[in-house]
Amino acid sequence: MLSHHHRTIFVHVPKCAGQSVESAFLADLGLTWEKRAPLLLRANDQPDLGPPRLAHLLARDYVRLGYVPPEMFAAYYRFAVVRNPWSRAVSLYRHLGLDMPFRDFVGRWLPGEFDRRAWDGKFWFVRPQVDYVYDGNELLVKDVVHLENLASDFPRVAAASGLRSPLPHVNREGAAARRRPRRWRWRRSRHELHPSWRDYHTAETISGIARLYAADAEKLGCDFS
């Protein structure tokens, strides 16, 4: 997300409260979700210009792909929200709604996307969080907020960006998940729904996420606990 009014770039890591953050900036500008395109929140069908949703540009791509000049990137406040990768994996699974158990999502589907890294796949959506905020070993954002502390840390973001609107709670994943059982019951979907993200995990999936997202765990300071 790019807001010239706020002199702010928000690097939206998928399934890390990005819609809530973007909604606050839209509200500040008097824009609706349907009119979000001016903040670089629009679809993209040109692989050379970024992912299918420009909201999910990597930090390095804002300059590399020509969305802002280097001087502007350096001058603007840049932040991202990240989360525990074991929790994020469950959120990705719930959002995608794949017809498979969670253990197959971690053990088979995710590794397949990591291996293919194809434009027509979902790697751009499920890739490690560090890809979004680092370029090699260089952290490209000025502020990394952990989702688990978002409520208490967001005032710091608001102060740095001049944001006046409060942070709303936008949870489309939860609404979609509540609808799925009725739609899927007739076809005996293998998609799992549990009350807590911890309930999805076994020793096998914990170690699987540790392998796939090792860089996230290391650089973002996360573990399963």
PDB file of C-alpha atoms in Angstrom:
ATOM      1  CA  MET A   1       0.000   0.000   0.000  1.00  0.00           C
ATOM      2  CA  LEU A   2       1.278   3.419  -0.981  1.00  0.00           C
ATOM      3  CA  SER A   3      -0.241   6.548   0.589  1.00  0.00           C
ATOM      4  CA  HIS A   4       1.392   9.770  -0.532  1.00  0.00           C
ATOM      5  CA  HIS A   5      -0.885  11.728   1.789  1.00  0.00           C
ATOM      6  CA  HIS A   6       0.597   9.875   4.782  1.00  0.00           C
ATOM      7  CA  ARG A   7       4.073   9.560   3.236  1.00  0.00           C
ATOM      8  CA  THR A   8       3.770   5.891   4.126  1.00  0.00           C
ATOM      9  CA  ILE A   9       4.394   2.523   2.500  1.00  0.00           C
ATOM     10  CA  PHE A  10       2.728  -0.468   4.127  1.00  0.00           C
ATOM     11  CA  VAL A  11       4.180  -3.824   3.093  1.00  0.00           C
ATOM     12  CA  HIS A  12       1.183  -6.134   3.276  1.00  0.00           C
ATOM     13  CA  VAL A  13       2.217  -9.667   4.175  1.00  0.00           C
ATOM     14  CA  PRO A  14      -0.777 -11.928   3.378  1.00  0.00           C
ATOM     15  CA  LYS A  15      -2.845 -13.015   6.391  1.00  0.00           C
ATOM     16  CA  CYS A  16      -1.267 -10.491   8.758  1.00  0.00           C
ATOM     17  CA  ALA A  17      -4.167  -8.079   9.388  1.00  0.00           C
ATOM     18  CA  GLY A  18      -3.401  -6.166   6.201  1.00  0.00           C
ATOM     19  CA  GLN A  19      -7.010  -5.426   5.314  1.00  0.00           C
ATOM     20  CA  SER A  20      -7.594  -3.911   8.737  1.00  0.00           C
ATOM     21  CA  VAL A  21      -4.530  -1.685   8.370  1.00  0.00           C
ATOM     22  CA  GLU A  22      -5.454  -0.640   4.839  1.00  0.00           C
ATOM     23  CA  SER A  23      -9.034   0.095   5.894  1.00  0.00           C
ATOM     24  CA  ALA A  24      -7.759   2.576   8.480  1.00  0.00           C
ATOM     25  CA  PHE A  25      -5.779   4.466   5.830  1.00  0.00           C
ATOM     26  CA  LEU A  26      -8.716   4.397   3.417  1.00  0.00           C
ATOM     27  CA  ALA A  27     -10.998   5.794   6.110  1.00  0.00           C
ATOM     28  CA  ASP A  28      -8.515   8.594   6.756  1.00  0.00           C
ATOM     29  CA  LEU A  29      -8.720   9.567   3.087  1.00  0.00           C
ATOM     30  CA  GLY A  30     -12.494   9.197   2.826  1.00  0.00           C
ATOM     31  CA  LEU A  31     -12.178   6.238   0.456  1.00  0.00           C
ATOM     32  CA  THR A  32     -14.203   3.037   0.485  1.00  0.00           C
ATOM     33  CA  TRP A  33     -12.815  -0.462  -0.021  1.00  0.00           C
ATOM     34  CA  GLU A  34     -14.310  -0.414  -3.532  1.00  0.00           C
ATOM     35  CA  LYS A  35     -12.329   2.773  -4.307  1.00  0.00           C
ATOM     36  CA  ARG A  36      -8.987   1.613  -2.905  1.00  0.00           C
ATOM     37  CA  ALA A  37      -7.046   1.611  -6.199  1.00  0.00           C
ATOM     38  CA  PRO A  38      -5.365   5.027  -5.608  1.00  0.00           C
ATOM     39  CA  LEU A  39      -3.399   3.456  -2.735  1.00  0.00           C
ATOM     40  CA  LEU A  40      -1.904   0.881  -5.116  1.00  0.00           C
ATOM     41  CA  LEU A  41      -4.485  -1.647  -3.943  1.00  0.00           C
ATOM     42  CA  ARG A  42      -5.601  -3.133  -7.208  1.00  0.00           C
ATOM     43  CA  ALA A  43      -5.408  -6.265  -9.311  1.00  0.00           C
ATOM     44  CA  ASN A  44      -2.441  -6.839 -11.591  1.00  0.00           C
ATOM     45  CA  ASP A  45      -2.325  -9.134 -14.624  1.00  0.00           C
ATOM     46  CA  GLN A  46       1.248  -8.313 -15.655  1.00  0.00           C
ATOM     47  CA  PRO A  47       3.826 -10.582 -13.951  1.00  0.00           C
ATOM     48  CA  ASP A  48       6.619  -8.128 -14.725  1.00  0.00           C
ATOM     49  CA  LEU A  49       4.904  -5.532 -12.531  1.00  0.00           C
ATOM     50  CA  GLY A  50       4.409  -7.604  -9.389  1.00  0.00           C
ATOM     51  CA  PRO A  51       2.033 -10.175  -7.901  1.00  0.00           C
ATOM     52  CA  PRO A  52      -1.625 -10.623  -8.945  1.00  0.00           C
ATOM     53  CA  ARG A  53      -2.565  -8.233  -6.129  1.00  0.00           C
ATOM     54  CA  LEU A  54      -0.346  -5.152  -5.927  1.00  0.00           C
ATOM     55  CA  ALA A  55      -1.254  -4.822  -2.266  1.00  0.00           C
ATOM     56  CA  HIS A  56       1.212  -7.684  -1.735  1.00  0.00           C
ATOM     57  CA  LEU A  57       4.265  -6.107  -3.349  1.00  0.00           C
ATOM     58  CA  LEU A  58       7.554  -7.008  -1.716  1.00  0.00           C
ATOM     59  CA  ALA A  59       9.281  -4.039  -0.104  1.00  0.00           C
ATOM     60  CA  ARG A  60      12.118  -4.199  -2.620  1.00  0.00           C
ATOM     61  CA  ASP A  61       9.685  -4.177  -5.540  1.00  0.00           C
ATOM     62  CA  TYR A  62       8.372  -0.682  -4.835  1.00  0.00           C
ATOM     63  CA  VAL A  63      11.632   0.704  -6.223  1.00  0.00           C
ATOM     64  CA  ARG A  64      12.743  -2.206  -8.413  1.00  0.00           C
ATOM     65  CA  LEU A  65       9.479  -2.189 -10.388  1.00  0.00           C
ATOM     66  CA  GLY A  66       9.269   1.579 -10.588  1.00  0.00           C
ATOM     67  CA  TYR A  67       6.365   2.376  -8.260  1.00  0.00           C
ATOM     68  CA  VAL A  68       8.397   4.924  -6.293  1.00  0.00           C
ATOM     69  CA  PRO A  69      11.854   6.460  -6.844  1.00  0.00           C
ATOM     70  CA  PRO A  70      14.607   5.467  -4.403  1.00  0.00           C
ATOM     71  CA  GLU A  71      14.581   8.901  -2.753  1.00  0.00           C
ATOM     72  CA  MET A  72      10.878   8.661  -1.970  1.00  0.00           C
ATOM     73  CA  PHE A  73      11.219   5.115  -0.665  1.00  0.00           C
ATOM     74  CA  ALA A  74      13.966   6.250   1.689  1.00  0.00           C
ATOM     75  CA  ALA A  75      11.984   9.274   2.897  1.00  0.00           C
ATOM     76  CA  TYR A  76       8.618   7.596   3.484  1.00  0.00           C
ATOM     77  CA  TYR A  77       7.674   5.762   6.675  1.00  0.00           C
ATOM     78  CA  ARG A  78       7.697   2.050   5.871  1.00  0.00           C
ATOM     79  CA  PHE A  79       6.177  -0.656   8.048  1.00  0.00           C
ATOM     80  CA  ALA A  80       4.859  -4.199   7.968  1.00  0.00           C
ATOM     81  CA  VAL A  81       2.835  -6.498  10.201  1.00  0.00           C
ATOM     82  CA  VAL A  82       4.127 -10.054  10.675  1.00  0.00           C
ATOM     83  CA  ARG A  83       3.010 -13.018  12.746  1.00  0.00           C
ATOM     84  CA  ASN A  84       4.033 -16.358  14.153  1.00  0.00           C
ATOM     85  CA  PRO A  85       4.524 -18.589  11.052  1.00  0.00           C
ATOM     86  CA  TRP A  86       2.681 -21.541  12.623  1.00  0.00           C
ATOM     87  CA  SER A  87      -0.338 -19.328  13.211  1.00  0.00           C
ATOM     88  CA  ARG A  88      -0.039 -17.779   9.751  1.00  0.00           C
ATOM     89  CA  ALA A  89       0.068 -21.231   8.119  1.00  0.00           C
ATOM     90  CA  VAL A  90      -3.300 -22.045   9.652  1.00  0.00           C
ATOM     91  CA  SER A  91      -4.688 -18.708   8.490  1.00  0.00           C
ATOM     92  CA  LEU A  92      -3.452 -19.386   4.962  1.00  0.00           C
ATOM     93  CA  TYR A  93      -5.037 -22.835   5.040  1.00  0.00           C
ATOM     94  CA  ARG A  94      -8.367 -21.495   6.262  1.00  0.00           C
ATOM     95  CA  HIS A  95      -8.362 -18.697   3.712  1.00  0.00           C
ATOM     96  CA  LEU A  96      -7.533 -20.904   0.728  1.00  0.00           C
ATOM     97  CA  GLY A  97     -10.177 -23.469   1.703  1.00  0.00           C
ATOM     98  CA  LEU A  98      -8.403 -26.395   0.082  1.00  0.00           C
ATOM     99  CA  ASP A  99     -10.125 -29.774   0.112  1.00  0.00           C
ATOM    100  CA  MET A 100      -7.429 -31.574   2.111  1.00  0.00           C
ATOM    101  CA  PRO A 101      -6.421 -32.112   5.737  1.00  0.00           C
ATOM    102  CA  PHE A 102      -4.068 -29.582   7.270  1.00  0.00           C
ATOM    103  CA  ARG A 103      -1.266 -32.164   7.449  1.00  0.00           C
ATOM    104  CA  ASP A 104      -1.430 -32.536   3.640  1.00  0.00           C
ATOM    105  CA  PHE A 105      -1.466 -28.772   3.206  1.00  0.00           C
ATOM    106  CA  VAL A 106       1.781 -28.523   5.195  1.00  0.00           C
ATOM    107  CA  GLY A 107       3.402 -31.749   4.023  1.00  0.00           C
ATOM    108  CA  ARG A 108       2.463 -31.732   0.335  1.00  0.00           C
ATOM    109  CA  TRP A 109       0.687 -28.632  -0.958  1.00  0.00           C
ATOM    110  CA  LEU A 110       2.927 -25.908   0.519  1.00  0.00           C
ATOM    111  CA  PRO A 111       6.186 -27.640  -0.515  1.00  0.00           C
ATOM    112  CA  GLY A 112       4.763 -27.986  -4.023  1.00  0.00           C
ATOM    113  CA  GLU A 113       4.107 -24.250  -4.262  1.00  0.00           C
ATOM    114  CA  PHE A 114       7.571 -23.488  -2.870  1.00  0.00           C
ATOM    115  CA  ASP A 115       9.132 -25.742  -5.513  1.00  0.00           C
ATOM    116  CA  ARG A 116       7.119 -24.364  -8.452  1.00  0.00           C
ATOM    117  CA  ARG A 117       7.187 -20.646  -7.577  1.00  0.00           C
ATOM    118  CA  ALA A 118       4.902 -20.226 -10.586  1.00  0.00           C
ATOM    119  CA  TRP A 119       3.046 -17.050 -11.566  1.00  0.00           C
ATOM    120  CA  ASP A 120      -0.200 -19.006 -11.882  1.00  0.00           C
ATOM    121  CA  GLY A 121       0.258 -20.608  -8.459  1.00  0.00           C
ATOM    122  CA  LYS A 122       0.026 -19.294  -4.912  1.00  0.00           C
ATOM    123  CA  PHE A 123       3.668 -18.943  -3.929  1.00  0.00           C
ATOM    124  CA  TRP A 124       3.318 -15.143  -4.045  1.00  0.00           C
ATOM    125  CA  PHE A 125       0.627 -15.508  -1.365  1.00  0.00           C
ATOM    126  CA  VAL A 126       2.222 -18.137   0.898  1.00  0.00           C
ATOM    127  CA  ARG A 127       5.897 -17.180   0.559  1.00  0.00           C
ATOM    128  CA  PRO A 128       7.952 -16.506   3.721  1.00  0.00           C
ATOM    129  CA  GLN A 129       7.309 -13.214   5.449  1.00  0.00           C
ATOM    130  CA  VAL A 130      10.984 -12.253   5.367  1.00  0.00           C
ATOM    131  CA  ASP A 131      10.756 -12.129   1.557  1.00  0.00           C
ATOM    132  CA  TYR A 132       8.391  -9.196   1.952  1.00  0.00           C
ATOM    133  CA  VAL A 133      10.489  -7.085   4.283  1.00  0.00           C
ATOM    134  CA  TYR A 134      14.112  -8.070   3.605  1.00  0.00           C
ATOM    135  CA  ASP A 135      16.381  -7.788   0.605  1.00  0.00           C
ATOM    136  CA  GLY A 136      19.031 -10.349   1.448  1.00  0.00           C
ATOM    137  CA  ASN A 137      20.074  -9.420   4.970  1.00  0.00           C
ATOM    138  CA  GLU A 138      18.894  -5.810   4.707  1.00  0.00           C
ATOM    139  CA  LEU A 139      15.637  -4.942   6.448  1.00  0.00           C
ATOM    140  CA  LEU A 140      13.794  -2.531   4.147  1.00  0.00           C
ATOM    141  CA  VAL A 141      11.064  -1.357   6.508  1.00  0.00           C
ATOM    142  CA  LYS A 142      11.522   0.992   9.430  1.00  0.00           C
ATOM    143  CA  ASP A 143       8.990  -0.728  11.667  1.00  0.00           C
ATOM    144  CA  VAL A 144       8.049  -4.408  12.037  1.00  0.00           C
ATOM    145  CA  VAL A 145       4.904  -4.885  14.119  1.00  0.00           C
ATOM    146  CA  HIS A 146       3.977  -8.343  15.342  1.00  0.00           C
ATOM    147  CA  LEU A 147       0.320  -9.173  14.863  1.00  0.00           C
ATOM    148  CA  GLU A 148       0.176 -10.525  18.392  1.00  0.00           C
ATOM    149  CA  ASN A 149       1.001  -6.987  19.636  1.00  0.00           C
ATOM    150  CA  LEU A 150      -0.831  -5.005  16.962  1.00  0.00           C
ATOM    151  CA  ALA A 151      -3.423  -3.422  19.256  1.00  0.00           C
ATOM    152  CA  SER A 152      -0.806  -2.027  21.624  1.00  0.00           C
ATOM    153  CA  ASP A 153       1.767  -1.101  18.945  1.00  0.00           C
ATOM    154  CA  PHE A 154      -0.511   0.447  16.326  1.00  0.00           C
ATOM    155  CA  PRO A 155      -0.533   3.885  18.009  1.00  0.00           C
ATOM    156  CA  ARG A 156       3.182   4.044  17.169  1.00  0.00           C
ATOM    157  CA  VAL A 157       2.342   3.411  13.511  1.00  0.00           C
ATOM    158  CA  ALA A 158      -0.400   6.024  13.584  1.00  0.00           C
ATOM    159  CA  ALA A 159       1.921   8.624  15.081  1.00  0.00           C
ATOM    160  CA  ALA A 160       4.665   7.966  12.539  1.00  0.00           C
ATOM    161  CA  SER A 161       2.301   8.104   9.554  1.00  0.00           C
ATOM    162  CA  GLY A 162      -0.031  10.855  10.766  1.00  0.00           C
ATOM    163  CA  LEU A 163      -2.945   8.427  10.666  1.00  0.00           C
ATOM    164  CA  ARG A 164      -6.032   9.617  12.532  1.00  0.00           C
ATOM    165  CA  SER A 165      -8.518   6.805  11.908  1.00  0.00           C
ATOM    166  CA  PRO A 166      -8.650   3.910  14.383  1.00  0.00           C
ATOM    167  CA  LEU A 167      -7.693   0.390  13.447  1.00  0.00           C
ATOM    168  CA  PRO A 168     -10.847  -1.579  12.531  1.00  0.00           C
ATOM    169  CA  HIS A 169     -11.177  -5.328  12.858  1.00  0.00           C
ATOM    170  CA  VAL A 170     -11.605  -6.824   9.396  1.00  0.00           C
ATOM    171  CA  ASN A 171     -11.743 -10.621   9.421  1.00  0.00           C
ATOM    172  CA  ARG A 172     -13.105 -11.892   6.141  1.00  0.00           C
ATOM    173  CA  GLU A 173     -11.331 -15.211   6.660  1.00  0.00           C
ATOM    174  CA  GLY A 174     -13.433 -15.891   9.745  1.00  0.00           C
ATOM    175  CA  ALA A 175     -16.650 -15.030   7.953  1.00  0.00           C
ATOM    176  CA  ALA A 176     -15.727 -17.234   5.016  1.00  0.00           C
ATOM    177  CA  ALA A 177     -14.796 -20.116   7.296  1.00  0.00           C
ATOM    178  CA  ARG A 178     -18.163 -19.923   9.039  1.00  0.00           C
ATOM    179  CA  ARG A 179     -19.913 -20.268   5.673  1.00  0.00           C
ATOM    180  CA  ARG A 180     -17.903 -23.224   4.412  1.00  0.00           C
ATOM    181  CA  PRO A 181     -19.384 -26.117   6.396  1.00  0.00           C
ATOM    182  CA  ARG A 182     -22.882 -25.528   4.985  1.00  0.00           C
ATOM    183  CA  ARG A 183     -21.591 -25.282   1.430  1.00  0.00           C
ATOM    184  CA  TRP A 184     -19.204 -28.192   1.681  1.00  0.00           C
ATOM    185  CA  ARG A 185     -21.106 -30.656   3.842  1.00  0.00           C
ATOM    186  CA  TRP A 186     -22.689 -32.398   0.869  1.00  0.00           C
ATOM    187  CA  ARG A 187     -19.344 -33.216  -0.747  1.00  0.00           C
ATOM    188  CA  ARG A 188     -17.636 -34.418   2.440  1.00  0.00           C
ATOM    189  CA  SER A 189     -14.851 -31.829   2.341  1.00  0.00           C
ATOM    190  CA  ARG A 190     -11.620 -32.779   4.090  1.00  0.00           C
ATOM    191  CA  HIS A 191     -10.941 -29.145   4.976  1.00  0.00           C
ATOM    192  CA  GLU A 192     -10.551 -28.837   8.741  1.00  0.00           C
ATOM    193  CA  LEU A 193     -12.076 -26.224  11.039  1.00  0.00           C
ATOM    194  CA  HIS A 194     -10.860 -25.956  14.633  1.00  0.00           C
ATOM    195  CA  PRO A 195     -11.364 -23.262  17.284  1.00  0.00           C
ATOM    196  CA  SER A 196      -7.660 -22.434  17.732  1.00  0.00           C
ATOM    197  CA  TRP A 197      -4.709 -22.432  15.348  1.00  0.00           C
ATOM    198  CA  ARG A 198      -2.844 -24.644  17.798  1.00  0.00           C
ATOM    199  CA  ASP A 199      -5.504 -27.344  17.406  1.00  0.00           C
ATOM    200  CA  TYR A 200      -4.505 -27.848  13.768  1.00  0.00           C
ATOM    201  CA  HIS A 201      -0.925 -28.752  14.565  1.00  0.00           C
ATOM    202  CA  THR A 202       0.792 -32.055  15.277  1.00  0.00           C
ATOM    203  CA  ALA A 203       4.470 -32.736  15.798  1.00  0.00           C
ATOM    204  CA  GLU A 204       4.664 -33.415  12.056  1.00  0.00           C
ATOM    205  CA  THR A 205       3.138 -30.090  10.982  1.00  0.00           C
ATOM    206  CA  ILE A 206       5.127 -28.139  13.577  1.00  0.00           C
ATOM    207  CA  SER A 207       8.382 -29.474  12.128  1.00  0.00           C
ATOM    208  CA  GLY A 208       7.096 -29.002   8.561  1.00  0.00           C
ATOM    209  CA  ILE A 209       6.418 -25.306   9.108  1.00  0.00           C
ATOM    210  CA  ALA A 210       9.777 -24.981  10.877  1.00  0.00           C
ATOM    211  CA  ARG A 211      11.488 -26.238   7.716  1.00  0.00           C
ATOM    212  CA  LEU A 212       9.502 -24.186   5.212  1.00  0.00           C
ATOM    213  CA  TYR A 213       9.573 -20.964   7.208  1.00  0.00           C
ATOM    214  CA  ALA A 214      12.898 -21.308   8.989  1.00  0.00           C
ATOM    215  CA  ALA A 215      13.957 -17.799   7.965  1.00  0.00           C
ATOM    216  CA  ASP A 216      10.739 -16.339   9.395  1.00  0.00           C
ATOM    217  CA  ALA A 217      11.281 -18.055  12.716  1.00  0.00           C
ATOM    218  CA  GLU A 218      14.902 -16.909  12.881  1.00  0.00           C
ATOM    219  CA  LYS A 219      14.663 -13.299  11.651  1.00  0.00           C
ATOM    220  CA  LEU A 220      11.289 -12.487  13.177  1.00  0.00           C
ATOM    221  CA  GLY A 221      12.099 -14.136  16.500  1.00  0.00           C
ATOM    222  CA  CYS A 222       9.227 -16.653  16.532  1.00  0.00           C
ATOM    223  CA  ASP A 223       8.722 -20.220  17.676  1.00  0.00           C
ATOM    224  CA  PHE A 224       5.664 -22.409  18.058  1.00  0.00           C
ATOM    225  CA  SER A 225       5.154 -21.391  21.689  1.00  0.00           C
TER     226      SER A 225
END
